[in-house]
Each structure stands twice: as structure tokens, then as C-alpha cells.
XYZ file of C-alpha atoms in Angstrom:
154
model
C -129.303 7.230 -23.444
C -127.549 8.909 -20.610
C -124.426 7.918 -18.544
C -124.513 8.579 -14.770
C -121.968 7.854 -12.179
C -123.907 6.926 -8.989
C -122.206 5.766 -5.953
C -119.034 4.809 -7.686
C -120.635 2.884 -10.350
C -121.351 3.751 -14.087
C -124.806 3.418 -15.141
C -126.059 3.711 -18.917
C -129.895 4.418 -18.698
C -132.462 4.746 -21.461
C -134.619 7.422 -19.946
C -136.399 10.568 -21.133
C -134.240 13.795 -21.427
C -136.377 15.607 -18.821
C -136.516 12.685 -16.265
C -135.946 13.999 -12.702
C -132.829 12.466 -11.266
C -134.809 11.584 -8.205
C -137.010 9.290 -10.204
C -134.147 7.651 -12.221
C -132.354 6.909 -8.853
C -135.377 5.532 -7.280
C -137.203 3.749 -10.415
C -134.157 2.803 -12.534
C -131.527 2.173 -10.105
C -133.589 1.146 -7.084
C -132.039 3.491 -4.665
C -134.945 4.282 -2.755
C -133.349 6.072 0.144
C -133.680 9.451 -1.491
C -137.309 10.589 -1.149
C -140.066 12.589 -2.977
C -141.354 15.287 -0.887
C -142.638 18.286 -2.534
C -141.464 18.161 -6.186
C -140.308 21.770 -6.478
C -136.922 21.441 -4.656
C -137.943 23.218 -1.484
C -138.269 20.439 1.348
C -134.929 18.652 0.648
C -136.031 15.175 1.032
C -134.455 14.460 -2.274
C -131.252 15.610 -1.277
C -127.923 13.768 -2.605
C -124.428 14.806 -3.125
C -123.123 15.919 -6.691
C -119.392 16.303 -6.917
C -119.469 16.658 -3.087
C -122.302 19.287 -2.680
C -125.797 18.944 -1.703
C -128.170 18.894 -4.658
C -131.869 18.357 -4.596
C -133.045 16.133 -7.530
C -136.665 16.332 -7.684
C -136.499 18.966 -10.301
C -133.175 18.414 -11.722
C -133.227 16.671 -15.134
C -131.135 13.139 -14.980
C -129.347 14.583 -18.272
C -128.070 17.566 -16.326
C -126.119 15.004 -13.845
C -124.101 13.564 -16.504
C -120.352 13.702 -15.708
C -121.011 14.392 -12.150
C -120.105 11.877 -9.268
C -123.588 11.150 -7.461
C -123.719 10.015 -3.977
C -126.933 8.801 -2.401
C -127.642 8.155 1.235
C -126.994 4.343 0.513
C -123.282 5.018 -0.139
C -122.438 7.903 2.088
C -121.005 5.014 4.484
C -121.306 1.270 4.079
C -121.493 0.792 7.918
C -123.074 3.856 9.277
C -119.884 5.283 10.735
C -119.867 8.547 8.792
C -120.073 11.092 11.524
C -123.481 12.603 10.537
C -124.892 9.294 10.812
C -123.274 8.484 14.127
C -124.706 11.671 15.546
C -128.303 11.328 14.236
C -128.354 7.918 15.914
C -126.749 9.222 19.166
C -129.157 12.301 19.292
C -132.195 10.179 18.385
C -132.890 12.589 15.491
C -135.581 10.935 13.474
C -139.166 11.043 14.449
C -141.261 9.496 11.350
C -137.999 9.501 9.643
C -139.174 10.315 6.000
C -137.006 13.340 5.786
C -133.696 12.111 7.447
C -131.899 10.877 4.371
C -132.196 14.253 2.900
C -131.336 15.994 6.022
C -128.072 13.733 6.726
C -126.998 14.437 3.113
C -127.410 18.109 3.534
C -125.764 18.125 6.737
C -122.694 15.901 5.630
C -122.182 18.268 2.722
C -122.605 21.401 4.971
C -120.068 20.252 7.404
C -117.352 20.069 4.529
C -117.491 23.763 4.188
C -118.486 24.690 8.030
C -116.453 22.208 10.219
C -117.103 24.336 13.387
C -120.857 25.641 12.722
C -122.793 28.002 15.004
C -126.442 27.705 15.455
C -126.821 30.633 12.955
C -124.718 28.857 10.610
C -126.948 25.835 10.819
C -130.192 27.604 10.696
C -129.201 29.713 7.596
C -127.596 26.922 5.681
C -129.910 23.763 6.590
C -132.912 24.485 4.955
C -134.428 21.105 4.595
C -138.083 20.689 6.122
C -139.013 18.381 8.701
C -142.888 17.729 9.282
C -142.175 16.402 12.589
C -140.192 19.579 13.682
C -137.112 17.813 15.066
C -135.199 20.960 14.192
C -133.432 21.105 17.921
C -132.448 17.550 17.532
C -130.935 18.288 14.139
C -129.069 21.080 15.349
C -127.676 19.139 18.316
C -126.636 16.542 15.916
C -124.942 18.732 13.434
C -122.958 20.110 16.328
C -122.204 16.434 17.631
C -121.238 15.195 13.866
C -118.917 18.318 13.767
C -117.137 17.278 17.012
C -116.894 13.591 15.748
C -115.528 14.508 12.505
C -112.733 16.791 14.229
C -111.853 13.900 16.596
C -111.522 11.612 13.499
C -109.252 14.298 11.796
C -107.067 14.661 15.163
């Protein structure tokens, strides 16, 4: 048995010690916004927040997440009002959309530490993969999200 705090709720789960957090979120908790992409923590489709930081979950044993506050795309904002989600919509970022929950979660965590990012900051720190190649729109949306967040703080 493991205990996980996900999206503000505590869950007691009977899973194998080495079960990846991704599959526990999807299969045990029904939180399917977090996606499987590569299975080797390279693409970022499986990104969630653990204690406020972006964490790829496809190879992270769920047991290692005990004691952490986990937030999935489903709880980033209940009404899509998070600045990153707003910017993604305004910039029409998704093409196929598969990687976007991981992209959004990575961008949201990134902006906490880089509130005024340069293109170089974005390129160096947001390493999620997008098969559709929407990187120019992602970069533009990250800048827009930073501006929206700054406006909210003002």
C-alpha cells in the first residue's frame, strides 16, 4: 500500500512498489490527462507537478512520490483560467494536442522560476517534445503566459 496526495486528495493505493506514477495516475485514479509518450522520461508527455516542480512520471515509481503534493493537468485550474492555459488557447498552440498537457505543466512550473523568460531560457528549459513541431507557437504562448501572470500579480 502507498499513500499519494494528488490534486489535493489523499489516496491509499494497493499497487506494486515499482509501478510507474504515470500508470497509477491513469489506471488507478482515472486521471488520463497525463499521457504516455516515450516511456523513458524524454518526451515530457507525462509531466505533472510534484511539490510545484515539473516531474516526468513514466519512469518514476509511485512509491517515490509518497509525501509529495502531486498536481495533474486536471487540477492546474478548474476553469482553464491559469495563465498558461489561457495563453495556449489564445495562441492556438495545439495541433494534434497529444503532448499539450505535458507542455502546459512544464511551462507552468518553468514560469514560476522564470517570470520574464527569453527565447533562450525557453529553449534551454522546456525540453518536451512535440511531434507536430508547434515550438514557435509554444514559445509565443509562454511569453504570453508570462505577460498574463505579470498582469494578474500587478
